[in-house]
């Protein structure tokens, strides 16, 4: 067994016996009902080989991890113009914070907090129907993963809409500041469906390959753009837990409230970790720990 295969299995086995699984997201019933005792690690290395341990073929709600892909799409459409509408500094606040948006006059701090991601989705939606915008998002992710079996969970999307008061508050505030091109309903309809994409850890690790920048892996964006996406993942990918994640894990990554994390070791690997229980920042508790242990064992770090 290779060093990497052994490391992944060691980490998964160690974490499975640790009794603290964190708390699953409770803001919608579909996520609150997920069985917390699940853990997956999947890694695709620069030569294209996949290694996996645990529940790597169990689909989960990828949620905010989609924000990396939508940012790539929006930058592809409008380039640096996007930065007129959204910043690129760490927020130091919860992902769904309202107070900061008011203080900063409706220009979200970065594209990974909810307000920023809503602006990014609004940009992708401009000039076309929600169905077409969603088709582009799903298609981009399917192409990245080279897997057409990636779908939106309509029940999760409907639930996000039914319980989306805070996101509606953010979208309406953005609109009141003139920073929304479409109606809040239209933009959030697209955003909620994007969040409701379901993938396995194995599919997610595949989808992250374009950020690794290795000759044998697909390239969907320019090298400069791939580096910039990773810079934002490093500084903003874990919200107000981004500094702690950088300290403990040391590689760029993006989390989702479904318990998934996509992490990239530049030039070396795309990693997906998943465990539904979250820490106090809303990031996967065991997913973070899995990445910390794996990075330490493999001596993976951008620092
Ligand atoms: N759908 C979630 C929300 O909008 C996404 C947040 C997340 O994954 N952190 O609140």
GROMACS .gro file of C-alpha atoms and ligand atoms in nm:
model
  313
    1UNK     CA    1   0.000   0.000   0.000
    2UNK     CA    2   0.135   0.345  -0.088
    3UNK     CA    3   0.228   0.598   0.181
    4UNK     CA    4  -0.073   0.810   0.085
    5UNK     CA    5  -0.320   0.520   0.090
    6UNK     CA    6  -0.194   0.420   0.433
    7UNK     CA    7  -0.210   0.779   0.560
    8UNK     CA    8  -0.572   0.821   0.448
    9UNK     CA    9  -0.677   0.494   0.608
   10UNK     CA   10  -0.489   0.575   0.931
   11UNK     CA   11  -0.654   0.915   0.958
   12UNK     CA   12  -1.003   0.778   0.883
   13UNK     CA   13  -0.964   0.492   1.132
   14UNK     CA   14  -0.830   0.723   1.404
   15UNK     CA   15  -1.109   0.975   1.360
   16UNK     CA   16  -1.384   0.716   1.348
   17UNK     CA   17  -1.319   0.615   1.710
   18UNK     CA   18  -1.304   0.973   1.837
   19UNK     CA   19  -1.644   1.029   2.009
   20UNK     CA   20  -1.690   1.400   1.925
   21UNK     CA   21  -1.871   1.422   1.590
   22UNK     CA   22  -1.977   1.789   1.619
   23UNK     CA   23  -2.330   1.913   1.545
   24UNK     CA   24  -2.497   1.877   1.207
   25UNK     CA   25  -2.644   2.194   1.054
   26UNK     CA   26  -2.996   2.251   1.185
   27UNK     CA   27  -3.125   2.541   0.974
   28UNK     CA   28  -3.309   2.308   0.733
   29UNK     CA   29  -3.462   1.968   0.815
   30UNK     CA   30  -3.284   1.793   0.527
   31UNK     CA   31  -2.944   1.869   0.682
   32UNK     CA   32  -3.059   1.826   1.043
   33UNK     CA   33  -3.162   1.468   0.961
   34UNK     CA   34  -2.823   1.358   0.820
   35UNK     CA   35  -2.665   1.077   1.022
   36UNK     CA   36  -2.366   1.244   1.191
   37UNK     CA   37  -2.143   0.937   1.225
   38UNK     CA   38  -2.005   0.950   0.872
   39UNK     CA   39  -1.660   1.035   0.749
   40UNK     CA   40  -1.499   1.036   0.405
   41UNK     CA   41  -1.163   1.128   0.262
   42UNK     CA   42  -1.091   1.121  -0.112
   43UNK     CA   43  -0.770   1.237  -0.276
   44UNK     CA   44  -0.680   1.272  -0.644
   45UNK     CA   45  -0.306   1.310  -0.693
   46UNK     CA   46  -0.122   1.497  -0.969
   47UNK     CA   47  -0.094   1.181  -1.181
   48UNK     CA   48  -0.472   1.137  -1.169
   49UNK     CA   49  -0.484   0.847  -0.921
   50UNK     CA   50  -0.772   0.846  -0.670
   51UNK     CA   51  -0.738   0.726  -0.313
   52UNK     CA   52  -1.036   0.706  -0.081
   53UNK     CA   53  -1.135   0.596   0.267
   54UNK     CA   54  -1.459   0.586   0.465
   55UNK     CA   55  -1.792   0.695   0.315
   56UNK     CA   56  -1.638   0.834  -0.004
   57UNK     CA   57  -1.930   0.720  -0.221
   58UNK     CA   58  -2.207   0.863  -0.005
   59UNK     CA   59  -2.365   1.175  -0.159
   60UNK     CA   60  -2.390   1.486   0.059
   61UNK     CA   61  -2.502   1.846   0.017
   62UNK     CA   62  -2.199   2.042  -0.104
   63UNK     CA   63  -2.351   2.381  -0.016
   64UNK     CA   64  -2.093   2.661   0.001
   65UNK     CA   65  -1.820   2.462  -0.170
   66UNK     CA   66  -2.006   2.548  -0.492
   67UNK     CA   67  -1.899   2.909  -0.431
   68UNK     CA   68  -1.550   2.824  -0.562
   69UNK     CA   69  -1.698   2.706  -0.890
   70UNK     CA   70  -1.941   2.997  -0.926
   71UNK     CA   71  -1.657   3.239  -0.858
   72UNK     CA   72  -1.453   3.075  -1.135
   73UNK     CA   73  -1.752   3.108  -1.371
   74UNK     CA   74  -1.826   3.472  -1.279
   75UNK     CA   75  -1.461   3.574  -1.320
   76UNK     CA   76  -1.467   3.399  -1.657
   77UNK     CA   77  -1.769   3.609  -1.758
   78UNK     CA   78  -1.681   3.954  -1.629
   79UNK     CA   79  -1.319   3.930  -1.510
   80UNK     CA   80  -1.192   4.187  -1.261
   81UNK     CA   81  -1.511   4.393  -1.295
   82UNK     CA   82  -1.656   4.155  -1.037
   83UNK     CA   83  -1.436   4.315  -0.769
   84UNK     CA   84  -1.635   4.636  -0.803
   85UNK     CA   85  -1.926   4.448  -0.643
   86UNK     CA   86  -1.751   4.227  -0.389
   87UNK     CA   87  -1.425   4.249  -0.193
   88UNK     CA   88  -1.155   3.992  -0.132
   89UNK     CA   89  -1.067   4.031   0.233
   90UNK     CA   90  -1.136   3.783   0.511
   91UNK     CA   91  -1.459   3.872   0.692
   92UNK     CA   92  -1.381   3.766   1.049
   93UNK     CA   93  -1.757   3.716   1.083
   94UNK     CA   94  -2.004   3.431   1.049
   95UNK     CA   95  -2.082   3.328   0.690
   96UNK     CA   96  -2.436   3.467   0.713
   97UNK     CA   97  -2.358   3.787   0.906
   98UNK     CA   98  -2.585   4.082   0.830
   99UNK     CA   99  -2.417   4.355   1.033
  100UNK     CA  100  -2.098   4.373   0.826
  101UNK     CA  101  -2.291   4.418   0.503
  102UNK     CA  102  -2.460   4.729   0.638
  103UNK     CA  103  -2.137   4.870   0.777
  104UNK     CA  104  -1.975   4.830   0.436
  105UNK     CA  105  -2.263   4.976   0.238
  106UNK     CA  106  -2.371   4.659   0.065
  107UNK     CA  107  -2.036   4.552  -0.083
  108UNK     CA  108  -1.977   4.206   0.068
  109UNK     CA  109  -1.633   4.149   0.216
  110UNK     CA  110  -1.554   3.846   0.000
  111UNK     CA  111  -1.716   3.605  -0.250
  112UNK     CA  112  -1.739   3.313  -0.006
  113UNK     CA  113  -1.957   3.459   0.270
  114UNK     CA  114  -2.324   3.429   0.178
  115UNK     CA  115  -2.372   3.793   0.077
  116UNK     CA  116  -2.068   3.775  -0.153
  117UNK     CA  117  -2.175   3.446  -0.306
  118UNK     CA  118  -2.522   3.587  -0.370
  119UNK     CA  119  -2.360   3.873  -0.567
  120UNK     CA  120  -2.148   3.623  -0.763
  121UNK     CA  121  -2.456   3.416  -0.851
  122UNK     CA  122  -2.642   3.736  -0.943
  123UNK     CA  123  -2.361   3.816  -1.188
  124UNK     CA  124  -2.382   3.471  -1.349
  125UNK     CA  125  -2.759   3.515  -1.376
  126UNK     CA  126  -2.745   3.853  -1.548
  127UNK     CA  127  -2.898   3.858  -1.893
  128UNK     CA  128  -3.044   3.509  -1.885
  129UNK     CA  129  -3.294   3.277  -1.724
  130UNK     CA  130  -3.221   3.106  -1.389
  131UNK     CA  131  -3.250   2.770  -1.564
  132UNK     CA  132  -2.965   2.862  -1.799
  133UNK     CA  133  -2.747   3.000  -1.521
  134UNK     CA  134  -2.798   2.684  -1.318
  135UNK     CA  135  -2.728   2.470  -1.622
  136UNK     CA  136  -2.393   2.647  -1.663
  137UNK     CA  137  -2.304   2.596  -1.296
  138UNK     CA  138  -2.397   2.226  -1.299
  139UNK     CA  139  -2.224   2.178  -1.633
  140UNK     CA  140  -1.903   2.342  -1.512
  141UNK     CA  141  -1.892   2.115  -1.207
  142UNK     CA  142  -1.976   1.803  -1.409
  143UNK     CA  143  -1.704   1.889  -1.661
  144UNK     CA  144  -1.455   1.954  -1.380
  145UNK     CA  145  -1.535   1.616  -1.225
  146UNK     CA  146  -1.574   1.443  -1.564
  147UNK     CA  147  -1.892   1.296  -1.420
  148UNK     CA  148  -2.249   1.362  -1.539
  149UNK     CA  149  -2.403   1.191  -1.238
  150UNK     CA  150  -2.403   1.513  -1.033
  151UNK     CA  151  -2.744   1.660  -0.953
  152UNK     CA  152  -2.937   1.917  -0.754
  153UNK     CA  153  -3.143   1.786  -0.462
  154UNK     CA  154  -3.478   1.960  -0.514
  155UNK     CA  155  -3.595   1.891  -0.158
  156UNK     CA  156  -3.288   2.071  -0.018
  157UNK     CA  157  -3.340   2.361  -0.259
  158UNK     CA  158  -3.706   2.394  -0.160
  159UNK     CA  159  -3.614   2.382   0.207
  160UNK     CA  160  -3.343   2.647   0.163
  161UNK     CA  161  -3.611   2.869   0.008
  162UNK     CA  162  -3.868   2.799   0.280
  163UNK     CA  163  -3.617   2.869   0.560
  164UNK     CA  164  -3.409   3.130   0.381
  165UNK     CA  165  -3.510   3.441   0.576
  166UNK     CA  166  -3.155   3.543   0.653
  167UNK     CA  167  -3.041   3.504   0.293
  168UNK     CA  168  -3.348   3.701   0.181
  169UNK     CA  169  -3.249   3.972   0.429
  170UNK     CA  170  -2.898   3.981   0.279
  171UNK     CA  171  -3.031   3.986  -0.079
  172UNK     CA  172  -3.281   4.263  -0.007
  173UNK     CA  173  -3.012   4.468   0.163
  174UNK     CA  174  -2.785   4.419  -0.140
  175UNK     CA  175  -3.075   4.532  -0.362
  176UNK     CA  176  -3.135   4.839  -0.145
  177UNK     CA  177  -2.770   4.935  -0.199
  178UNK     CA  178  -2.799   4.886  -0.575
  179UNK     CA  179  -2.575   4.578  -0.567
  180UNK     CA  180  -2.820   4.325  -0.710
  181UNK     CA  181  -2.902   4.317  -1.082
  182UNK     CA  182  -3.185   4.066  -1.055
  183UNK     CA  183  -3.471   4.050  -0.805
  184UNK     CA  184  -3.387   3.884  -0.471
  185UNK     CA  185  -3.630   3.601  -0.555
  186UNK     CA  186  -3.461   3.526  -0.884
  187UNK     CA  187  -3.107   3.545  -0.755
  188UNK     CA  188  -3.179   3.345  -0.442
  189UNK     CA  189  -3.372   3.084  -0.640
  190UNK     CA  190  -3.053   3.022  -0.834
  191UNK     CA  191  -2.830   3.046  -0.525
  192UNK     CA  192  -3.042   2.798  -0.326
  193UNK     CA  193  -3.037   2.546  -0.611
  194UNK     CA  194  -2.661   2.585  -0.647
  195UNK     CA  195  -2.618   2.517  -0.272
  196UNK     CA  196  -2.838   2.208  -0.305
  197UNK     CA  197  -2.596   2.025  -0.537
  198UNK     CA  198  -2.521   1.678  -0.410
  199UNK     CA  199  -2.187   1.506  -0.460
  200UNK     CA  200  -1.977   1.230  -0.310
  201UNK     CA  201  -1.631   1.300  -0.167
  202UNK     CA  202  -1.486   1.111  -0.462
  203UNK     CA  203  -1.672   1.332  -0.712
  204UNK     CA  204  -1.572   1.647  -0.523
  205UNK     CA  205  -1.204   1.556  -0.519
  206UNK     CA  206  -1.230   1.499  -0.895
  207UNK     CA  207  -1.402   1.834  -0.945
  208UNK     CA  208  -1.119   2.012  -0.761
  209UNK     CA  209  -0.847   1.883  -0.995
  210UNK     CA  210  -0.845   2.196  -1.211
  211UNK     CA  211  -0.713   2.395  -0.916
  212UNK     CA  212  -0.414   2.168  -0.858
  213UNK     CA  213  -0.234   2.285  -1.172
  214UNK     CA  214  -0.055   1.967  -1.270
  215UNK     CA  215   0.025   1.871  -1.632
  216UNK     CA  216  -0.182   1.551  -1.618
  217UNK     CA  217  -0.491   1.714  -1.466
  218UNK     CA  218  -0.759   1.915  -1.651
  219UNK     CA  219  -0.720   2.289  -1.682
  220UNK     CA  220  -1.044   2.489  -1.681
  221UNK     CA  221  -0.909   2.832  -1.593
  222UNK     CA  222  -0.581   3.012  -1.653
  223UNK     CA  223  -0.293   2.942  -1.410
  224UNK     CA  224  -0.316   3.296  -1.271
  225UNK     CA  225  -0.688   3.254  -1.204
  226UNK     CA  226  -0.638   2.914  -1.042
  227UNK     CA  227  -0.382   3.069  -0.806
  228UNK     CA  228  -0.612   3.353  -0.720
  229UNK     CA  229  -0.901   3.119  -0.645
  230UNK     CA  230  -0.670   2.929  -0.411
  231UNK     CA  231  -0.556   3.253  -0.245
  232UNK     CA  232  -0.920   3.335  -0.168
  233UNK     CA  233  -0.984   2.981  -0.043
  234UNK     CA  234  -0.690   3.020   0.193
  235UNK     CA  235  -0.790   3.361   0.328
  236UNK     CA  236  -1.171   3.335   0.320
  237UNK     CA  237  -1.268   2.970   0.261
  238UNK     CA  238  -1.356   2.897   0.624
  239UNK     CA  239  -1.520   3.231   0.715
  240UNK     CA  240  -1.422   3.343   1.064
  241UNK     CA  241  -1.239   3.011   1.106
  242UNK     CA  242  -1.005   3.078   0.811
  243UNK     CA  243  -0.707   3.183   1.022
  244UNK     CA  244  -0.739   2.879   1.245
  245UNK     CA  245  -0.771   2.652   0.940
  246UNK     CA  246  -0.460   2.804   0.780
  247UNK     CA  247  -0.271   2.756   1.106
  248UNK     CA  248  -0.381   2.398   1.158
  249UNK     CA  249  -0.398   2.266   0.802
  250UNK     CA  250  -0.191   2.506   0.592
  251UNK     CA  251  -0.348   2.446   0.251
  252UNK     CA  252  -0.623   2.639   0.067
  253UNK     CA  253  -0.971   2.497   0.116
  254UNK     CA  254  -1.342   2.575   0.101
  255UNK     CA  255  -1.599   2.439   0.341
  256UNK     CA  256  -1.974   2.386   0.315
  257UNK     CA  257  -2.235   2.363   0.587
  258UNK     CA  258  -2.316   2.008   0.472
  259UNK     CA  259  -1.983   1.906   0.628
  260UNK     CA  260  -1.774   1.888   0.313
  261UNK     CA  261  -1.436   2.055   0.255
  262UNK     CA  262  -1.250   2.081  -0.076
  263UNK     CA  263  -0.878   2.134  -0.018
  264UNK     CA  264  -0.602   2.179  -0.274
  265UNK     CA  265  -0.233   2.102  -0.241
  266UNK     CA  266  -0.087   2.307  -0.528
  267UNK     CA  267   0.088   2.087  -0.781
  268UNK     CA  268   0.014   1.776  -0.577
  269UNK     CA  269  -0.345   1.687  -0.492
  270UNK     CA  270  -0.715   1.767  -0.475
  271UNK     CA  271  -0.871   1.647  -0.150
  272UNK     CA  272  -1.232   1.618  -0.040
  273UNK     CA  273  -1.309   1.553   0.325
  274UNK     CA  274  -1.660   1.505   0.457
  275UNK     CA  275  -1.818   1.457   0.794
  276UNK     CA  276  -2.154   1.626   0.857
  277UNK     CA  277  -2.094   1.742   1.215
  278UNK     CA  278  -1.974   2.103   1.234
  279UNK     CA  279  -1.754   2.307   1.466
  280UNK     CA  280  -1.852   2.647   1.607
  281UNK     CA  281  -1.763   2.825   1.280
  282UNK     CA  282  -1.998   2.603   1.078
  283UNK     CA  283  -1.709   2.406   0.923
  284UNK     CA  284  -1.679   2.027   0.938
  285UNK     CA  285  -1.528   1.925   1.273
  286UNK     CA  286  -1.379   1.592   1.168
  287UNK     CA  287  -1.326   1.705   0.809
  288UNK     CA  288  -1.094   1.978   0.938
  289UNK     CA  289  -0.918   1.736   1.169
  290UNK     CA  290  -0.882   1.481   0.888
  291UNK     CA  291  -0.717   1.742   0.667
  292UNK     CA  292  -0.493   1.861   0.951
  293UNK     CA  293  -0.371   1.507   1.020
  294UNK     CA  294  -0.332   1.416   0.652
  295UNK     CA  295  -0.141   1.735   0.573
  296UNK     CA  296   0.089   1.677   0.868
  297UNK     CA  297   0.149   1.314   0.779
  298UNK     CA  298   0.214   1.391   0.410
  299UNK     CA  299   0.404   1.713   0.490
  300UNK     CA  300   0.165   1.908   0.267
  301UNK     CA  301   0.162   2.283   0.325
  302UNK     CA  302   0.181   2.599   0.119
  303UNK     CA  303   0.394   2.764   0.387
  304LIG     N1  304  -2.705   2.725   0.190
  304LIG     C1  305  -2.626   2.776   0.297
  304LIG     C2  306  -2.672   2.917   0.328
  304LIG     O1  307  -2.697   2.989   0.235
  304LIG     C3  308  -2.481   2.776   0.258
  304LIG     C4  309  -2.393   2.821   0.370
  304LIG     C5  310  -2.272   2.734   0.389
  304LIG     O2  311  -2.255   2.627   0.334
  304LIG     N2  312  -2.187   2.779   0.480
  304LIG     O3  313  -2.686   2.955   0.441
   0.00000   0.00000   0.00000
